[in-house]
PDB file of C-alpha atoms in Angstrom:
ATOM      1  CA  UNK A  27     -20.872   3.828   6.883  1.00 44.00           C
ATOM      2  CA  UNK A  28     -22.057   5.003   3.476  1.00 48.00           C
ATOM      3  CA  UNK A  29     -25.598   2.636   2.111  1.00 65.00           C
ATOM      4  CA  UNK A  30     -26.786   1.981  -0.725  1.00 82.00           C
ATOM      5  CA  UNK A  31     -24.923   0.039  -3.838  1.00 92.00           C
ATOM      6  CA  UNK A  32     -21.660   0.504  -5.312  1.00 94.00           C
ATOM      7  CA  UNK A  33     -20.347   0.506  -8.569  1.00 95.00           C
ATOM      8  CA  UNK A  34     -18.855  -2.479  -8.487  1.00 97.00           C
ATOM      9  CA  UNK A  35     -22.426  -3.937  -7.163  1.00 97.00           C
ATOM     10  CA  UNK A  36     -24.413  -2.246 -10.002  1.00 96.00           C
ATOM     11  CA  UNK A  37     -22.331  -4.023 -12.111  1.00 97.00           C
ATOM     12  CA  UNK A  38     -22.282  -7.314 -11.233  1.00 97.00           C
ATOM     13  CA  UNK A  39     -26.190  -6.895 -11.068  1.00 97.00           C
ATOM     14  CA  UNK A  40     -26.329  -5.566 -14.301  1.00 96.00           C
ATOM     15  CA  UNK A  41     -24.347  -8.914 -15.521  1.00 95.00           C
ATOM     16  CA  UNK A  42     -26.736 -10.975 -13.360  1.00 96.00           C
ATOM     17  CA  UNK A  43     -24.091 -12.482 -11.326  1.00 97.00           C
ATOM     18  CA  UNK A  44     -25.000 -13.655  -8.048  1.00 97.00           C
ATOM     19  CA  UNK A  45     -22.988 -12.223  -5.068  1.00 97.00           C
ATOM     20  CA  UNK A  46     -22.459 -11.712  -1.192  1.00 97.00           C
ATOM     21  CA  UNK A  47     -22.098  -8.193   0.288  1.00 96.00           C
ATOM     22  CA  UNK A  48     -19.669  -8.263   3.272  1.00 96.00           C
ATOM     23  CA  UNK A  49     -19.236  -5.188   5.472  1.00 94.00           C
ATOM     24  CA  UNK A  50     -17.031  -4.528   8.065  1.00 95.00           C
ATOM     25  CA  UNK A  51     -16.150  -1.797  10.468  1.00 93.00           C
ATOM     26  CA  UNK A  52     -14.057   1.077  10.006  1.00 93.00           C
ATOM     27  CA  UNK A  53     -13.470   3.156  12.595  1.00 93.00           C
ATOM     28  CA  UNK A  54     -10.690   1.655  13.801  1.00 94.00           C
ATOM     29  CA  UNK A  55      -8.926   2.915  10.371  1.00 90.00           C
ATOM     30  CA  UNK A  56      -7.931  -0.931  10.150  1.00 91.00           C
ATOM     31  CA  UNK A  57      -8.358  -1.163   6.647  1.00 89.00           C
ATOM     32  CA  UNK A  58      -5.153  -3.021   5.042  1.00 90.00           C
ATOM     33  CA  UNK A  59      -6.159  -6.738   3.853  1.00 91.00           C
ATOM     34  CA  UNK A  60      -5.451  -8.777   6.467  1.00 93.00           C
ATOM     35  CA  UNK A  61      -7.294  -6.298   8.896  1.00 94.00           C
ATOM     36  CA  UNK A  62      -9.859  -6.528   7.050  1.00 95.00           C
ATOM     37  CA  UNK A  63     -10.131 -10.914   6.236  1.00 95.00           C
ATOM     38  CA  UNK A  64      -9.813 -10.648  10.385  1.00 95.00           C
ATOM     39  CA  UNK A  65     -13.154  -8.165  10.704  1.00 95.00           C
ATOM     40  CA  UNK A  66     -14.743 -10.464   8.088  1.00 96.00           C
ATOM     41  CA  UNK A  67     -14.087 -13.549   9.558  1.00 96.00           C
ATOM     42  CA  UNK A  68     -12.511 -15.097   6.389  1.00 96.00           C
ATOM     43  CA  UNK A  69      -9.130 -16.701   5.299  1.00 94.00           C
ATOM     44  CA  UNK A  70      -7.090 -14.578   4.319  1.00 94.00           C
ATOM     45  CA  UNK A  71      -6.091 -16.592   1.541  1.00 95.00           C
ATOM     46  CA  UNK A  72      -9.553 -16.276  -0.341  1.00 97.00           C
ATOM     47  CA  UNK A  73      -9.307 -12.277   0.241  1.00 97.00           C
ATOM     48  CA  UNK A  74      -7.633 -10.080  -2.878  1.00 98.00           C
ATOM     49  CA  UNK A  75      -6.317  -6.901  -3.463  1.00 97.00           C
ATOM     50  CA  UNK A  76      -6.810  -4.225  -6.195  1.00 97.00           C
ATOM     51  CA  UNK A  77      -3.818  -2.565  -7.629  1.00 97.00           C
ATOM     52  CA  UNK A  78      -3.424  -0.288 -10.273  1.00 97.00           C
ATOM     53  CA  UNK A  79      -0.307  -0.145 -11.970  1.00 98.00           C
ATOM     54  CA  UNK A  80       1.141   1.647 -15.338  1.00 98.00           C
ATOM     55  CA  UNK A  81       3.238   0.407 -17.623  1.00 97.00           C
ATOM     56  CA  UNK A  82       5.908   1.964 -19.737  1.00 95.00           C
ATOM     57  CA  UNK A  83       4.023   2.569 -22.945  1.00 96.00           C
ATOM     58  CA  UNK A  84       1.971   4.118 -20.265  1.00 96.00           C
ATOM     59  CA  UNK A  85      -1.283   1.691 -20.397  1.00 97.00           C
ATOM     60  CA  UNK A  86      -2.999   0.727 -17.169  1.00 98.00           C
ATOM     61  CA  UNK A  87      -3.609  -2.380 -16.128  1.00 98.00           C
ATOM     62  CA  UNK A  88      -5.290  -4.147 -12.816  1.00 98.00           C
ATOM     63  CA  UNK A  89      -3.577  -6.681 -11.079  1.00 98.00           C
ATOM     64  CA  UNK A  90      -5.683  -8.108  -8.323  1.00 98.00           C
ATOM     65  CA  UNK A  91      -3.159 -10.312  -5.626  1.00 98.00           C
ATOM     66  CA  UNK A  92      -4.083 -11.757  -2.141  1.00 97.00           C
ATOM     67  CA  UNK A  93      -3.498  -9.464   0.355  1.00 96.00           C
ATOM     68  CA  UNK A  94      -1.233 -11.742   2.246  1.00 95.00           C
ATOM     69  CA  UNK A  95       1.076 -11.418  -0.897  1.00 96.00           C
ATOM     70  CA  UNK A  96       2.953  -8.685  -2.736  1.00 96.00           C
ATOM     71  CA  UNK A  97       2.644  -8.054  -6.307  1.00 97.00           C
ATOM     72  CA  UNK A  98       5.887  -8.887  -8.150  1.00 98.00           C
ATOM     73  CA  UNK A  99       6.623  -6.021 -10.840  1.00 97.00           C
ATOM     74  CA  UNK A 100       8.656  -7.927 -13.133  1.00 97.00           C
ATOM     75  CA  UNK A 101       6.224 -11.155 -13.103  1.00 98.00           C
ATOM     76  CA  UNK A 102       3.611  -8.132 -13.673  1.00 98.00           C
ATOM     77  CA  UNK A 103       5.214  -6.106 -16.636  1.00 98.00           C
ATOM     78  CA  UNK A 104       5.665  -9.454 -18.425  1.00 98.00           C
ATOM     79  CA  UNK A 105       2.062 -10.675 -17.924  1.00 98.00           C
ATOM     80  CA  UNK A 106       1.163  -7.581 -19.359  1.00 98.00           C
ATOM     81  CA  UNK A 107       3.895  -7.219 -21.937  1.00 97.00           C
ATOM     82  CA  UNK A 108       5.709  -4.083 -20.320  1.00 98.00           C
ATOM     83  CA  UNK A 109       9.225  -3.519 -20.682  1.00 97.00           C
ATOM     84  CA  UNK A 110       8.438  -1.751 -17.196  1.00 97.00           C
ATOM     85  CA  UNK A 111       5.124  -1.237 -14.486  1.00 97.00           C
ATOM     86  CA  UNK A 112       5.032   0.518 -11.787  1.00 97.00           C
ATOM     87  CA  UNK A 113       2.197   1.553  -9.117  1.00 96.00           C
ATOM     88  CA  UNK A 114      -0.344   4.539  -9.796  1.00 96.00           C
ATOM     89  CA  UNK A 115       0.343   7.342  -7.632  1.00 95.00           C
ATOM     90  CA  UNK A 116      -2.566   7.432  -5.088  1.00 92.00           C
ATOM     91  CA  UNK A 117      -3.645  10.433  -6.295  1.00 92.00           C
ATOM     92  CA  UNK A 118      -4.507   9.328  -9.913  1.00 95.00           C
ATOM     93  CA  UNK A 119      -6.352   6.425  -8.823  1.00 95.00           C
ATOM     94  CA  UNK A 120      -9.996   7.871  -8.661  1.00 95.00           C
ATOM     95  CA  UNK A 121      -9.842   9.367 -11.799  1.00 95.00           C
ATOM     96  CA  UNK A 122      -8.530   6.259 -13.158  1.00 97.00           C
ATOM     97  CA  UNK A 123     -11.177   4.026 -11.826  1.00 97.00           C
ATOM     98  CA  UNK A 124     -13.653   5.814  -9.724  1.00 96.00           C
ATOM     99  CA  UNK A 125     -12.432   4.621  -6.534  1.00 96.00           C
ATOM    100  CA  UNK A 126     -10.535   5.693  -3.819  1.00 92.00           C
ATOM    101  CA  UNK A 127      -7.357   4.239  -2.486  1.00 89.00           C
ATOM    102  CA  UNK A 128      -8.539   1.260  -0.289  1.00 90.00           C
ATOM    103  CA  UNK A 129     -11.808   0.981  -1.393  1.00 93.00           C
ATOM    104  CA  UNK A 130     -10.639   0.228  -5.267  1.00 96.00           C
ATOM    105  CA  UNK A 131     -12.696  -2.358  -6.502  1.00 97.00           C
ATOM    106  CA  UNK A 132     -11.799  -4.673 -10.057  1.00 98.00           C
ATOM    107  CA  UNK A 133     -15.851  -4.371 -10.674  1.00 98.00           C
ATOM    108  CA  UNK A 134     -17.352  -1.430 -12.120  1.00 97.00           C
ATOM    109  CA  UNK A 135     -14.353   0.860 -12.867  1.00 97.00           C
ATOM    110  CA  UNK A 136     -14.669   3.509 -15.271  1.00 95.00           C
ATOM    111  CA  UNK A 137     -13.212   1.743 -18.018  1.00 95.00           C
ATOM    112  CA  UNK A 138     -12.194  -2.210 -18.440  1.00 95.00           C
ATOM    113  CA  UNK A 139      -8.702  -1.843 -18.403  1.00 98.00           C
ATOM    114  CA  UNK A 140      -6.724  -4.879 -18.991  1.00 98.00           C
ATOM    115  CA  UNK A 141      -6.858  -7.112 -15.379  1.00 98.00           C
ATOM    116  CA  UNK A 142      -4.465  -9.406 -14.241  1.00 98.00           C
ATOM    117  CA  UNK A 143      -5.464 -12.381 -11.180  1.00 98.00           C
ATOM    118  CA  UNK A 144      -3.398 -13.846  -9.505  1.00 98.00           C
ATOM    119  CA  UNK A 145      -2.660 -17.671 -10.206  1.00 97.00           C
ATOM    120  CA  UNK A 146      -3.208 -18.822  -6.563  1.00 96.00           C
ATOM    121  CA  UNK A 147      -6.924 -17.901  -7.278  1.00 97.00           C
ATOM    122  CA  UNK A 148      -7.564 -20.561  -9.799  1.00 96.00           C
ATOM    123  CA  UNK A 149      -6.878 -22.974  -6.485  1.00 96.00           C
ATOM    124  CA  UNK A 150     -10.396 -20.951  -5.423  1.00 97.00           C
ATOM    125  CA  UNK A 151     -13.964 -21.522  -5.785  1.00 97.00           C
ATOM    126  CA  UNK A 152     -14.794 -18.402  -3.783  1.00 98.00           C
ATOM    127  CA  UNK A 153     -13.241 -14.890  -3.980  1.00 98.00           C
ATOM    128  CA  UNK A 154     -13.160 -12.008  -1.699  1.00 98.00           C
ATOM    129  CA  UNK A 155     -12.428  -8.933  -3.289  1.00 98.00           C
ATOM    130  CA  UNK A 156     -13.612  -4.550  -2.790  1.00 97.00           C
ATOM    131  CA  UNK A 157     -16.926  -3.955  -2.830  1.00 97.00           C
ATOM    132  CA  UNK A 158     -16.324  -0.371  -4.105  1.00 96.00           C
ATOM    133  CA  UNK A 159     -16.131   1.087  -0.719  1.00 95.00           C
ATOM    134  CA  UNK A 160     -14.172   1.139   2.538  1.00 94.00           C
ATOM    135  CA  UNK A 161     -15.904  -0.934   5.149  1.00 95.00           C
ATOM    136  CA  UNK A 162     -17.010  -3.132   1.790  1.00 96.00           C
ATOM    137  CA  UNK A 163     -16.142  -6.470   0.334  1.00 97.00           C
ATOM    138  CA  UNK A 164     -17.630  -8.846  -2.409  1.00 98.00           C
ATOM    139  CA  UNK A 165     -17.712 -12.398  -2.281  1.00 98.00           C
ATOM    140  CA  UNK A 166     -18.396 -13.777  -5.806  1.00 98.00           C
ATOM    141  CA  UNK A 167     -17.200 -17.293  -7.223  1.00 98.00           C
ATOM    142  CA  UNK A 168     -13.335 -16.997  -8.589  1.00 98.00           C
ATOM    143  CA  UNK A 169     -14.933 -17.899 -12.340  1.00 97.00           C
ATOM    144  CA  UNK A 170     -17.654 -15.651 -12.074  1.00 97.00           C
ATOM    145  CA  UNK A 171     -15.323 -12.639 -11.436  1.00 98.00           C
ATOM    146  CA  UNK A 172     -12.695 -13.654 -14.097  1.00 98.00           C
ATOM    147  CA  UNK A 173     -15.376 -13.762 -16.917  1.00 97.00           C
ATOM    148  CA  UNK A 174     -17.500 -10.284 -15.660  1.00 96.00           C
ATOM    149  CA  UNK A 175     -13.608  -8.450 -16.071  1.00 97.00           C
ATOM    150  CA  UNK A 176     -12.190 -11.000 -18.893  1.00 97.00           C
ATOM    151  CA  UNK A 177      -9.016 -11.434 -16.248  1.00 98.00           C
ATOM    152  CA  UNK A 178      -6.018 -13.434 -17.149  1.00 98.00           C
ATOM    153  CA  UNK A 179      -4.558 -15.549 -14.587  1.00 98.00           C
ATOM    154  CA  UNK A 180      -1.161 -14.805 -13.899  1.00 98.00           C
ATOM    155  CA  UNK A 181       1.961 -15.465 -11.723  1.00 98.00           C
ATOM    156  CA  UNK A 182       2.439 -11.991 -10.666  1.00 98.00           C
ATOM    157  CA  UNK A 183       3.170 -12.494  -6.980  1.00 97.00           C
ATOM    158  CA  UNK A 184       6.319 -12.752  -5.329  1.00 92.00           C
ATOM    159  CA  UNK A 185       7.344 -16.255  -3.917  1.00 72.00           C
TER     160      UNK A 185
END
């Protein structure tokens, strides 16, 4: 697996906010969420998601979701005031935000683009989320994250 720092890392160092680097294996090309909160050892509940989504006046937002949930797209386009969203086509995502499918991180995209957490998170202290990376996950405190992107909570999962 790739060393050294990620995006996302460089910028939660450059904000100064404190943070746990969580690797995991790959090789296995188990890499959806709950894979992944199983390699880590965590609850799955505590580990997110990164989508990218587009909405009709075709503005992209970030909707970050636990991975044991699906995003909802109508609770989404009306948290971010879309008649209509709709995913990012895989390919678009790294020159969107850097990052490659699976290893998308909220931290340390190219540009802030309007982010969206999940409600259930506010029920956090702690937050698992990409480190940048496959094989790479950031554990941060839920506030901490939330005020480095300026997310909105939102209920943008379905029930």
């Amino acid at each position: 697996m790739a060393k050294g720092k990620t995006n996302a890392m460089r910028f939660l160092d450059s904000h100064k906010v404190h943070y746990e680097f969580i690797s995991y294996e790959i090789k296995d090309g188990k890499i959806d969420g709950i894979s992944v909160a199983e390699k880590i050892k965590k609850d799955p509940e505590m580990v997110y998601k990164t989508l990218v989504l587009k909405g009709s006046s075709n503005s992209v937002y970030v909707f970050i979701v636990p991975v044991e949930k699906e995003l909802d797209l109508k609770k989404a386009a009306k948290a971010a005031e879309e008649k209509k969203i709709e995913m990012v086509p895989v390919n678009d995502i790294q020159k969107l935000t850097g990052y490659i499918r699976g290893g998308c991180s909220p931290l340390g995209m190219k540009k802030l683009y309007p982010t969206f957490l999940a409600q259930e998170a506010d029920d956090l202290h702690r937050i698992i989320v990409s480190g940048g990376r496959i094989g790479a996950q950031i554990e941060l405190e839920t506030e901490e994250l939330i005020k480095a992107i300026s997310a909105k909570l939102a209920e943008i999962t379905t029930n």
